[in-house]
Coordinates of N, CA and C in Angstrom, one line a residue:
Chain A
S509 N -53.7 -88.3 -15.7 CA -52.6 -88.0 -16.6 C -52.9 -88.4 -18.0
Q510 N -52.2 -87.7 -18.9 CA -52.4 -87.9 -20.3 C -51.6 -89.1 -20.8
T511 N -52.3 -90.0 -21.6 CA -51.6 -91.1 -22.1 C -52.2 -91.5 -23.5
I512 N -51.6 -92.4 -24.2 CA -52.0 -92.8 -25.5 C -52.0 -94.3 -25.6
H513 N -53.0 -94.9 -26.3 CA -53.0 -96.3 -26.4 C -53.1 -96.7 -27.9
Q514 N -52.6 -97.8 -28.3 CA -52.7 -98.3 -29.7 C -53.1 -99.7 -29.6
W515 N -54.0 -100.1 -30.5 CA -54.5 -101.5 -30.6 C -54.7 -101.9 -32.0
P516 N -54.3 -103.1 -32.5 CA -53.6 -104.1 -31.6 C -52.1 -103.8 -31.6
A517 N -51.3 -104.5 -30.8 CA -49.9 -104.4 -30.7 C -49.2 -105.0 -31.9
T518 N -49.7 -106.1 -32.4 CA -49.1 -106.7 -33.5 C -50.3 -107.3 -34.4
L519 N -50.0 -107.4 -35.7 CA -51.1 -107.8 -36.6 C -50.4 -108.5 -37.8
V520 N -50.9 -109.6 -38.2 CA -50.5 -110.3 -39.5 C -51.7 -110.4 -40.3
Q521 N -51.6 -109.8 -41.5 CA -52.8 -109.9 -42.4 C -52.4 -110.3 -43.8
P522 N -53.2 -111.0 -44.6 CA -52.9 -111.3 -46.0 C -53.1 -110.1 -46.9
V523 N -52.4 -110.1 -48.0 CA -52.6 -109.1 -49.0 C -54.0 -109.1 -49.5
G524 N -54.6 -107.9 -49.6 CA -56.0 -107.7 -50.1 C -57.0 -107.6 -48.9
S525 N -56.6 -107.9 -47.7 CA -57.5 -107.9 -46.6 C -57.7 -106.4 -46.1
P526 N -58.7 -106.2 -45.3 CA -58.9 -104.8 -44.8 C -58.1 -104.6 -43.5
L527 N -58.0 -103.4 -43.1 CA -57.2 -103.0 -42.0 C -57.9 -102.0 -41.1
S528 N -57.8 -102.1 -39.8 CA -58.3 -101.0 -38.9 C -57.4 -101.0 -37.7
L529 N -56.7 -99.9 -37.5 CA -55.8 -99.7 -36.4 C -56.4 -98.6 -35.6
E530 N -56.4 -98.8 -34.3 CA -57.0 -97.8 -33.4 C -56.0 -97.1 -32.5
C531 N -56.2 -95.8 -32.3 CA -55.4 -95.0 -31.4 C -56.4 -94.2 -30.5
T532 N -56.2 -94.3 -29.2 CA -57.0 -93.5 -28.3 C -56.1 -92.8 -27.3
V533 N -56.5 -91.6 -27.0 CA -55.8 -90.8 -26.0 C -56.7 -90.6 -24.8
E534 N -56.1 -90.4 -23.6 CA -56.8 -90.1 -22.4 C -56.2 -88.9 -21.7
G535 N -57.0 -88.3 -20.9 CA -56.6 -87.2 -20.1 C -56.4 -85.8 -20.8
T536 N -57.0 -85.7 -22.0 CA -56.9 -84.5 -22.8 C -58.1 -84.4 -23.7
S537 N -58.4 -83.2 -24.2 CA -59.5 -83.0 -25.1 C -59.1 -82.3 -26.3
N538 N -59.7 -82.7 -27.4 CA -59.4 -82.1 -28.7 C -57.9 -81.9 -29.1
P539 N -57.1 -83.0 -28.9 CA -55.7 -82.9 -29.2 C -55.5 -83.0 -30.7
N540 N -54.4 -82.5 -31.2 CA -54.0 -82.9 -32.5 C -53.5 -84.3 -32.5
L541 N -53.8 -85.1 -33.5 CA -53.4 -86.5 -33.5 C -52.7 -86.8 -34.8
Y542 N -51.8 -87.7 -34.7 CA -50.9 -88.0 -35.9 C -50.7 -89.5 -36.0
W543 N -50.7 -89.9 -37.3 CA -50.3 -91.3 -37.6 C -49.0 -91.2 -38.4
Y544 N -48.0 -92.0 -37.9 CA -46.7 -92.2 -38.6 C -46.5 -93.7 -39.0
R545 N -45.7 -93.9 -40.0 CA -45.3 -95.3 -40.4 C -43.8 -95.3 -40.4
Q546 N -43.3 -96.4 -39.9 CA -41.9 -96.7 -40.0 C -41.7 -98.0 -40.7
A547 N -41.2 -97.9 -41.9 CA -41.0 -99.2 -42.7 C -39.6 -99.7 -42.3
A548 N -39.4 -101.0 -42.5 CA -38.2 -101.7 -42.1 C -36.9 -100.9 -42.6
G549 N -36.0 -100.6 -41.7 CA -34.8 -99.9 -42.1 C -34.9 -98.5 -42.6
R550 N -36.1 -97.9 -42.3 CA -36.3 -96.5 -42.7 C -36.8 -95.7 -41.5
G551 N -36.7 -94.4 -41.7 CA -37.2 -93.5 -40.7 C -38.7 -93.4 -40.7
L552 N -39.2 -92.5 -39.9 CA -40.7 -92.3 -39.8 C -41.2 -91.4 -40.8
Q553 N -42.4 -91.8 -41.3 CA -43.1 -91.0 -42.3 C -44.4 -90.6 -41.8
L554 N -44.7 -89.3 -41.8 CA -46.1 -88.8 -41.4 C -47.1 -89.2 -42.5
L555 N -48.1 -89.9 -42.0 CA -49.2 -90.3 -42.9 C -50.4 -89.4 -42.9
F556 N -50.9 -89.1 -41.7 CA -52.1 -88.3 -41.5 C -52.0 -87.5 -40.2
Y557 N -52.7 -86.4 -40.2 CA -52.8 -85.7 -38.9 C -54.2 -85.1 -38.9
S558 N -54.7 -84.9 -37.7 CA -56.1 -84.4 -37.5 C -56.1 -83.4 -36.4
V559 N -56.8 -82.3 -36.6 CA -56.9 -81.2 -35.6 C -58.2 -81.2 -34.9
G560 N -59.1 -82.1 -35.3 CA -60.4 -82.2 -34.7 C -61.2 -83.3 -35.3
I561 N -62.4 -83.5 -34.7 CA -63.3 -84.6 -35.2 C -63.7 -84.3 -36.6
G562 N -63.5 -85.4 -37.4 CA -63.8 -85.3 -38.8 C -62.9 -84.5 -39.7
Q563 N -61.8 -84.0 -39.1 CA -60.8 -83.2 -39.9 C -59.5 -84.1 -40.0
I564 N -59.2 -84.4 -41.3 CA -58.1 -85.3 -41.6 C -57.3 -84.6 -42.7
S565 N -56.0 -84.6 -42.5 CA -55.0 -84.1 -43.5 C -54.1 -85.3 -43.9
S566 N -54.0 -85.5 -45.2 CA -53.1 -86.6 -45.7 C -51.8 -86.0 -46.2
E567 N -50.7 -86.6 -45.7 CA -49.4 -86.1 -46.2 C -48.9 -86.9 -47.3
V568 N -49.3 -88.2 -47.5 CA -48.7 -89.0 -48.5 C -49.8 -89.8 -49.2
P569 N -49.9 -89.7 -50.5 CA -51.0 -90.5 -51.2 C -50.7 -92.0 -51.1
Q570 N -51.7 -92.7 -50.8 CA -51.5 -94.2 -50.6 C -52.9 -94.8 -50.5
N571 N -52.9 -96.1 -50.2 CA -54.2 -96.8 -50.1 C -54.7 -96.9 -48.7
L572 N -54.1 -96.0 -47.8 CA -54.6 -96.0 -46.5 C -55.5 -94.7 -46.3
S573 N -56.3 -94.8 -45.3 CA -57.2 -93.6 -44.9 C -57.2 -93.5 -43.4
A574 N -57.7 -92.4 -43.0 CA -57.8 -92.1 -41.5 C -59.1 -91.5 -41.2
S575 N -59.6 -91.7 -40.0 CA -60.8 -91.1 -39.6 C -60.7 -90.8 -38.1
R576 N -61.5 -89.8 -37.8 CA -61.5 -89.3 -36.4 C -63.0 -89.2 -35.9
P577 N -63.5 -90.4 -35.5 CA -65.0 -90.4 -35.2 C -65.3 -89.7 -33.9
Q578 N -64.3 -89.7 -33.0 CA -64.5 -89.1 -31.7 C -63.3 -88.2 -31.3
D579 N -63.5 -87.4 -30.4 CA -62.4 -86.4 -30.0 C -61.1 -87.1 -29.7
R580 N -61.1 -88.2 -29.0 CA -59.9 -88.8 -28.6 C -59.6 -90.2 -29.3
Q581 N -60.2 -90.3 -30.5 CA -60.0 -91.6 -31.2 C -59.6 -91.3 -32.6
F582 N -58.5 -92.0 -33.1 CA -58.0 -91.8 -34.4 C -57.8 -93.2 -35.0
I583 N -58.4 -93.4 -36.2 CA -58.4 -94.7 -36.8 C -57.7 -94.7 -38.1
L584 N -56.8 -95.7 -38.3 CA -56.1 -95.9 -39.6 C -56.7 -97.1 -40.3
S585 N -57.1 -96.9 -41.5 CA -57.8 -98.0 -42.2 C -57.3 -98.2 -43.6
S586 N -57.6 -99.4 -44.1 CA -57.4 -99.7 -45.5 C -58.4 -100.7 -46.0
K587 N -58.9 -100.6 -47.2 CA -59.8 -101.6 -47.8 C -59.1 -102.8 -48.3
K588 N -57.9 -102.6 -48.8 CA -57.1 -103.8 -49.4 C -55.7 -103.5 -49.1
L589 N -55.1 -104.3 -48.2 CA -53.7 -104.1 -47.9 C -52.8 -104.6 -49.0
L590 N -51.6 -103.9 -49.1 CA -50.6 -104.2 -50.0 C -49.4 -104.7 -49.2
L591 N -48.5 -105.5 -49.8 CA -47.3 -105.9 -49.2 C -46.5 -104.7 -48.6
S592 N -46.5 -103.6 -49.4 CA -45.7 -102.4 -49.0 C -46.3 -101.7 -47.8
D593 N -47.5 -102.1 -47.3 CA -48.1 -101.5 -46.1 C -47.5 -102.1 -44.8
S594 N -46.7 -103.1 -44.9 CA -46.0 -103.6 -43.7 C -45.2 -102.6 -43.1
G595 N -45.2 -102.6 -41.7 CA -44.4 -101.6 -41.0 C -44.8 -101.4 -39.6
F596 N -44.2 -100.4 -39.0 CA -44.6 -100.1 -37.6 C -45.3 -98.8 -37.6
Y597 N -46.6 -98.9 -37.1 CA -47.4 -97.7 -37.1 C -47.5 -97.0 -35.8
L598 N -47.2 -95.8 -35.7 CA -47.2 -95.0 -34.5 C -48.2 -93.9 -34.5
C599 N -48.9 -93.8 -33.4 CA -49.8 -92.7 -33.2 C -49.2 -91.7 -32.2
A600 N -49.4 -90.4 -32.4 CA -48.8 -89.4 -31.5 C -49.7 -88.3 -31.2
F601 N -49.5 -87.6 -30.1 CA -50.2 -86.3 -29.8 C -49.3 -85.4 -29.0
P602 N -49.5 -84.1 -29.0 CA -48.6 -83.2 -28.3 C -48.9 -83.1 -26.8
R603 N -48.5 -84.1 -26.1 CA -48.8 -84.2 -24.7 C -48.1 -83.1 -23.9
D604 N -46.8 -82.8 -24.2 CA -46.0 -82.0 -23.4 C -45.8 -80.6 -24.0
G605 N -46.5 -80.2 -25.0 CA -46.3 -78.9 -25.6 C -46.8 -79.0 -27.0
P606 N -47.2 -77.8 -27.6 CA -47.8 -77.8 -28.9 C -46.8 -78.2 -30.1
T607 N -45.5 -78.1 -29.8 CA -44.6 -78.4 -30.9 C -43.9 -79.7 -30.8
E608 N -44.2 -80.5 -29.7 CA -43.5 -81.8 -29.6 C -44.6 -82.9 -29.5
Q609 N -44.2 -84.1 -29.8 CA -45.2 -85.2 -29.8 C -44.8 -86.3 -28.9
F610 N -45.8 -86.9 -28.3 CA -45.6 -88.1 -27.4 C -46.2 -89.3 -28.2
F611 N -45.4 -90.3 -28.3 CA -45.8 -91.5 -29.1 C -46.4 -92.6 -28.3
G612 N -47.4 -93.3 -29.0 CA -47.9 -94.5 -28.5 C -47.0 -95.6 -28.6
P613 N -47.3 -96.8 -28.1 CA -46.4 -98.0 -28.2 C -46.3 -98.6 -29.6
G614 N -47.2 -98.2 -30.5 CA -47.1 -98.7 -31.9 C -47.8 -100.0 -32.2
T615 N -48.1 -100.2 -33.4 CA -48.6 -101.5 -33.9 C -47.7 -102.0 -35.0
R616 N -47.3 -103.2 -34.8 CA -46.4 -103.9 -35.8 C -47.3 -104.7 -36.8
L617 N -47.4 -104.2 -38.1 CA -48.2 -104.8 -39.1 C -47.3 -105.6 -40.1
T618 N -47.6 -106.8 -40.3 CA -47.0 -107.6 -41.3 C -48.0 -108.1 -42.3
V619 N -47.8 -107.7 -43.6 CA -48.7 -108.1 -44.7 C -48.0 -109.3 -45.4
L620 N -48.7 -110.4 -45.6 CA -48.1 -111.6 -46.2 C -48.8 -111.8 -47.6
Chain B
A918 N -40.1 -76.7 -47.7 CA -40.4 -77.8 -46.9 C -39.2 -78.2 -46.1
Q919 N -39.4 -78.6 -44.9 CA -38.3 -79.0 -44.0 C -37.8 -80.4 -44.3
S920 N -36.6 -80.7 -44.0 CA -36.0 -82.0 -44.1 C -34.9 -82.2 -43.1
V921 N -34.6 -83.4 -42.8 CA -33.6 -83.8 -41.8 C -32.7 -84.9 -42.4
T922 N -31.4 -84.7 -42.3 CA -30.5 -85.7 -42.8 C -29.6 -86.3 -41.6
Q923 N -29.6 -87.6 -41.5 CA -28.7 -88.2 -40.5 C -27.8 -89.0 -41.4
P924 N -26.5 -88.5 -41.5 CA -25.6 -89.1 -42.5 C -25.1 -90.5 -42.1
D925 N -25.1 -90.8 -40.8 CA -24.6 -92.1 -40.4 C -25.8 -93.1 -40.1
I926 N -25.8 -94.2 -41.0 CA -26.8 -95.2 -40.8 C -26.6 -96.0 -39.6
H927 N -25.3 -96.3 -39.4 CA -25.0 -97.3 -38.3 C -23.7 -96.8 -37.6
I928 N -23.6 -96.7 -36.3 CA -22.4 -96.4 -35.6 C -22.2 -97.4 -34.5
T929 N -20.9 -97.8 -34.4 CA -20.5 -98.8 -33.3 C -19.5 -98.1 -32.4
V930 N -19.7 -98.1 -31.1 CA -18.8 -97.6 -30.2 C -18.6 -98.6 -29.0
S931 N -17.5 -98.5 -28.3 CA -17.3 -99.3 -27.2 C -17.9 -98.7 -25.9
E932 N -18.3 -99.5 -25.0 CA -18.9 -99.0 -23.8 C -17.9 -98.1 -23.1
G933 N -18.4 -97.0 -22.6 CA -17.5 -96.0 -22.0 C -16.9 -95.0 -22.9
A934 N -17.0 -95.2 -24.2 CA -16.4 -94.2 -25.1 C -17.4 -93.1 -25.3
S935 N -17.0 -92.0 -25.9 CA -17.9 -90.9 -26.2 C -18.6 -91.1 -27.5
L936 N -19.7 -90.4 -27.6 CA -20.6 -90.6 -28.8 C -21.0 -89.3 -29.4
E937 N -21.1 -89.2 -30.7 CA -21.7 -88.1 -31.3 C -22.4 -88.6 -32.5
L938 N -23.7 -88.3 -32.6 CA -24.6 -88.6 -33.7 C -24.9 -87.3 -34.5
R939 N -24.7 -87.4 -35.8 CA -24.9 -86.2 -36.5 C -26.3 -86.0 -37.1
C940 N -26.7 -84.7 -37.1 CA -28.0 -84.4 -37.7 C -27.9 -83.0 -38.4
N941 N -28.4 -83.0 -39.6 CA -28.4 -81.7 -40.3 C -29.9 -81.5 -40.8
Y942 N -30.3 -80.2 -40.7 CA -31.7 -80.0 -41.0 C -31.8 -78.9 -42.1
S943 N -32.9 -78.8 -42.7 CA -33.2 -77.7 -43.6 C -34.6 -77.2 -43.3
Y944 N -34.7 -75.9 -42.9 CA -35.9 -75.3 -42.6 C -35.8 -73.8 -42.7
G945 N -36.8 -73.2 -43.2 CA -36.7 -71.8 -43.6 C -36.7 -70.8 -42.4
A946 N -37.3 -71.2 -41.3 CA -37.4 -70.3 -40.1 C -36.6 -70.9 -39.0
T947 N -36.7 -70.3 -37.8 CA -36.1 -70.9 -36.6 C -36.7 -72.3 -36.4
P948 N -35.9 -73.3 -36.3 CA -36.4 -74.6 -36.2 C -36.7 -75.0 -34.7
Y949 N -37.7 -75.9 -34.6 CA -37.8 -76.7 -33.3 C -37.2 -78.0 -33.6
L950 N -36.2 -78.4 -32.8 CA -35.5 -79.7 -33.1 C -35.6 -80.6 -32.0
F951 N -35.5 -81.9 -32.3 CA -35.8 -83.0 -31.4 C -34.8 -84.1 -31.6
W952 N -34.5 -84.9 -30.6 CA -33.9 -86.2 -30.7 C -34.8 -87.2 -30.0
Y953 N -35.1 -88.3 -30.7 CA -35.9 -89.4 -30.1 C -35.0 -90.6 -30.1
V954 N -35.3 -91.5 -29.2 CA -34.7 -92.8 -29.2 C -35.7 -93.9 -29.2
Q955 N -35.4 -95.0 -30.0 CA -36.3 -96.1 -30.1 C -35.6 -97.4 -29.8
S956 N -36.0 -98.1 -28.7 CA -35.4 -99.4 -28.4 C -36.1 -100.4 -29.3
P957 N -35.5 -101.6 -29.5 CA -36.1 -102.6 -30.4 C -37.5 -102.9 -30.1
G958 N -38.4 -102.8 -31.1 CA -39.8 -103.1 -30.9 C -40.6 -102.2 -30.1
Q959 N -40.0 -101.1 -29.7 CA -40.7 -100.1 -28.9 C -41.1 -98.8 -29.6
G960 N -41.9 -98.0 -29.0 CA -42.2 -96.7 -29.5 C -41.1 -95.7 -29.3
L961 N -41.3 -94.5 -29.6 CA -40.2 -93.5 -29.5 C -40.3 -92.7 -28.2
Q962 N -39.1 -92.4 -27.7 CA -39.0 -91.6 -26.4 C -38.2 -90.4 -26.7
L963 N -38.8 -89.3 -26.2 CA -38.1 -88.0 -26.4 C -36.8 -87.9 -25.5
L964 N -35.7 -87.6 -26.1 CA -34.4 -87.4 -25.4 C -34.2 -86.0 -25.0
L965 N -34.4 -85.1 -26.0 CA -34.2 -83.7 -25.7 C -34.8 -82.9 -26.8
K966 N -34.9 -81.6 -26.6 CA -35.5 -80.7 -27.6 C -34.9 -79.3 -27.6
Y967 N -34.9 -78.6 -28.7 CA -34.4 -77.3 -28.7 C -35.5 -76.4 -29.3
F968 N -35.9 -75.3 -28.6 CA -36.9 -74.4 -29.1 C -36.2 -73.0 -29.4
S969 N -35.5 -72.6 -28.4 CA -34.8 -71.3 -28.4 C -33.9 -71.1 -27.3
G970 N -33.1 -70.0 -27.2 CA -32.3 -69.8 -26.1 C -30.9 -70.5 -26.2
D971 N -30.5 -71.0 -25.0 CA -29.2 -71.7 -25.0 C -29.1 -72.8 -26.0
T972 N -28.0 -72.7 -26.8 CA -27.9 -73.6 -27.9 C -27.4 -75.0 -27.5
L973 N -27.0 -75.2 -26.3 CA -26.6 -76.5 -25.8 C -27.7 -76.9 -24.8
V974 N -28.4 -78.0 -25.2 CA -29.5 -78.5 -24.4 C -29.2 -79.8 -23.8
Q975 N -29.7 -80.0 -22.6 CA -29.5 -81.2 -21.9 C -30.7 -82.1 -21.9
G976 N -30.6 -83.4 -22.0 CA -31.7 -84.3 -22.1 C -31.6 -85.3 -21.0
I977 N -32.4 -86.4 -21.2 CA -32.5 -87.5 -20.3 C -31.3 -88.4 -20.6
K978 N -31.0 -89.3 -19.7 CA -30.0 -90.4 -19.8 C -28.6 -89.8 -20.1
G979 N -28.3 -88.6 -19.7 CA -27.0 -88.1 -19.9 C -26.7 -87.5 -21.3
F980 N -27.7 -87.4 -22.2 CA -27.5 -86.9 -23.5 C -27.5 -85.4 -23.5
E981 N -26.8 -84.8 -24.5 CA -26.9 -83.4 -24.8 C -26.8 -83.2 -26.3
A982 N -27.3 -82.0 -26.7 CA -27.2 -81.7 -28.1 C -26.9 -80.2 -28.3
E983 N -26.2 -79.9 -29.4 CA -25.9 -78.5 -29.6 C -26.4 -78.0 -30.9
F984 N -27.2 -76.9 -30.9 CA -27.8 -76.3 -32.1 C -26.7 -75.3 -32.6
K985 N -26.4 -75.6 -33.9 CA -25.5 -74.6 -34.6 C -26.1 -74.1 -35.8
R986 N -26.6 -72.9 -35.8 CA -27.4 -72.4 -36.9 C -26.5 -72.2 -38.1
S987 N -25.3 -71.8 -38.0 CA -24.4 -71.6 -39.1 C -24.1 -72.9 -39.9
Q988 N -24.2 -74.0 -39.2 CA -24.0 -75.3 -39.8 C -25.3 -76.1 -40.1
S989 N -26.4 -75.5 -39.7 CA -27.7 -76.2 -39.8 C -27.6 -77.6 -39.1
S990 N -27.0 -77.7 -38.0 CA -26.8 -79.0 -37.3 C -27.4 -79.0 -35.9
F991 N -27.6 -80.2 -35.5 CA -28.1 -80.4 -34.1 C -27.6 -81.8 -33.7
N992 N -26.3 -81.9 -33.4 CA -25.7 -83.2 -33.1 C -25.9 -83.6 -31.7
L993 N -26.1 -84.9 -31.5 CA -26.4 -85.5 -30.2 C -25.1 -86.0 -29.7
R994 N -24.8 -85.8 -28.4 CA -23.6 -86.3 -27.8 C -23.8 -86.9 -26.4
K995 N -22.9 -87.8 -26.1 CA -22.9 -88.4 -24.8 C -21.4 -88.7 -24.4
P996 N -20.9 -88.2 -23.3 CA -19.5 -88.4 -22.9 C -19.1 -89.8 -22.7
S997 N -20.0 -90.7 -22.2 CA -19.6 -92.1 -21.9 C -20.9 -92.9 -22.1
V998 N -20.7 -93.8 -23.1 CA -21.9 -94.6 -23.6 C -22.0 -95.9 -22.7
H999 N -23.3 -96.2 -22.4 CA -23.6 -97.4 -21.6 C -24.2 -98.4 -22.6
W1000 N -24.1 -99.7 -22.2 CA -24.6 -100.8 -23.1 C -26.1 -100.6 -23.3
S1001 N -26.8 -100.0 -22.4 CA -28.3 -99.8 -22.5 C -28.6 -98.7 -23.5
D1002 N -27.6 -98.0 -24.0 CA -27.8 -96.9 -25.0 C -28.0 -97.5 -26.4
A1003 N -27.7 -98.7 -26.6 CA -27.9 -99.4 -27.9 C -29.3 -99.3 -28.3
A1004 N -29.6 -98.6 -29.4 CA -30.9 -98.3 -29.9 C -30.8 -97.6 -31.2
E1005 N -32.0 -97.2 -31.7 CA -32.0 -96.3 -32.9 C -32.4 -94.9 -32.5
Y1006 N -31.7 -94.0 -33.1 CA -31.8 -92.6 -32.7 C -32.3 -91.8 -33.9
F1007 N -33.3 -91.0 -33.7 CA -33.9 -90.2 -34.7 C -33.9 -88.7 -34.4
C1008 N -33.4 -87.9 -35.3 CA -33.5 -86.5 -35.2 C -34.7 -86.0 -36.0
A1009 N -35.4 -84.9 -35.5 CA -36.6 -84.5 -36.1 C -36.7 -83.0 -36.0
V1010 N -37.4 -82.4 -37.0 CA -37.7 -80.9 -37.0 C -39.2 -80.8 -37.1
S1011 N -39.7 -79.8 -36.4 CA -41.1 -79.5 -36.3 C -41.5 -78.5 -37.4
G1012 N -42.6 -78.9 -38.2 CA -43.0 -78.0 -39.2 C -44.1 -77.1 -38.9
S1013 N -44.7 -76.4 -39.8 CA -45.7 -75.4 -39.6 C -47.0 -75.9 -39.0
A1014 N -47.3 -77.2 -39.4 CA -48.6 -77.8 -38.9 C -48.3 -78.6 -37.7
R1015 N -47.2 -78.4 -37.0 CA -46.8 -79.1 -35.8 C -46.5 -80.5 -36.0
Q1016 N -46.4 -81.0 -37.2 CA -46.0 -82.4 -37.4 C -44.5 -82.5 -37.5
L1017 N -44.0 -83.6 -37.2 CA -42.5 -83.8 -37.2 C -42.1 -84.4 -38.5
T1018 N -40.9 -83.9 -39.0 CA -40.2 -84.5 -40.1 C -39.0 -85.2 -39.5
F1019 N -38.9 -86.5 -39.7 CA -37.8 -87.3 -39.1 C -36.7 -87.5 -40.1
G1020 N -35.5 -87.7 -39.6 CA -34.4 -88.3 -40.3 C -34.6 -89.8 -40.4
S1021 N -33.7 -90.4 -41.2 CA -33.8 -91.8 -41.4 C -33.3 -92.7 -40.3
G1022 N -32.7 -92.0 -39.3 CA -32.3 -92.8 -38.1 C -30.8 -93.2 -38.2
T1023 N -30.2 -93.3 -37.0 CA -28.9 -93.9 -36.8 C -29.0 -95.0 -35.8
Q1024 N -28.5 -96.2 -36.2 CA -28.5 -97.4 -35.4 C -27.2 -97.4 -34.6
L1025 N -27.3 -97.4 -33.3 CA -26.2 -97.4 -32.4 C -26.0 -98.8 -31.8
T1026 N -24.8 -99.4 -32.0 CA -24.3 -100.6 -31.4 C -23.3 -100.3 -30.4
V1027 N -23.4 -100.9 -29.2 CA -22.4 -100.7 -28.1 C -21.7 -102.0 -27.9
L1028 N -20.4 -102.0 -28.0 CA -19.6 -103.1 -27.8 C -19.1 -103.2 -26.3
P1029 N -19.1 -104.4 -25.7 CA -18.7 -104.5 -24.3 C -17.2 -104.3 -24.1

């Protein structure tokens, strides 16, 4: 069956430190993959999406970047975290159809 | 560009009462519309979706939503709310690149 994993579940990092969040999917090949961020008290914002290995589209300019080194792996990174990077990061893919998305469990990031 | 507005930030209802959460969208073509629910600290779960056809769609957990093109709305309803329905609810529209644009969410509190 198709499923999605995110790691780590929670993370506390100091301002200026690097970041690497991982998203992996199972049971499918070459899926579209998406990174969303949910800031406290706000809705979800699309950050990046990828239609294949090495193909990244950025929706919002920021100090974050994304990479897709493997077919079923999507990485969210930063060289230097800002306080405003705190939030809940969700990875998603179209498990049940091309126009809908199935979300992973999320990573709660707190930047101090 | 598509957008979604959820005018109610917070709604409180008594258990057993009926519920309606409002959602208005802006999209140039026929929209794909979704309602997701997020329990505290959890990822998002799809409640229901509208692609085409019958404008009244049924979802999980006893929820339904009605697509009204003339009003650009996709309101979520439930005839009798349960305490376990307390959560945050997000309306979303699917764009051309298959990514979702979310509303800012409505927090539902259920009183005993």
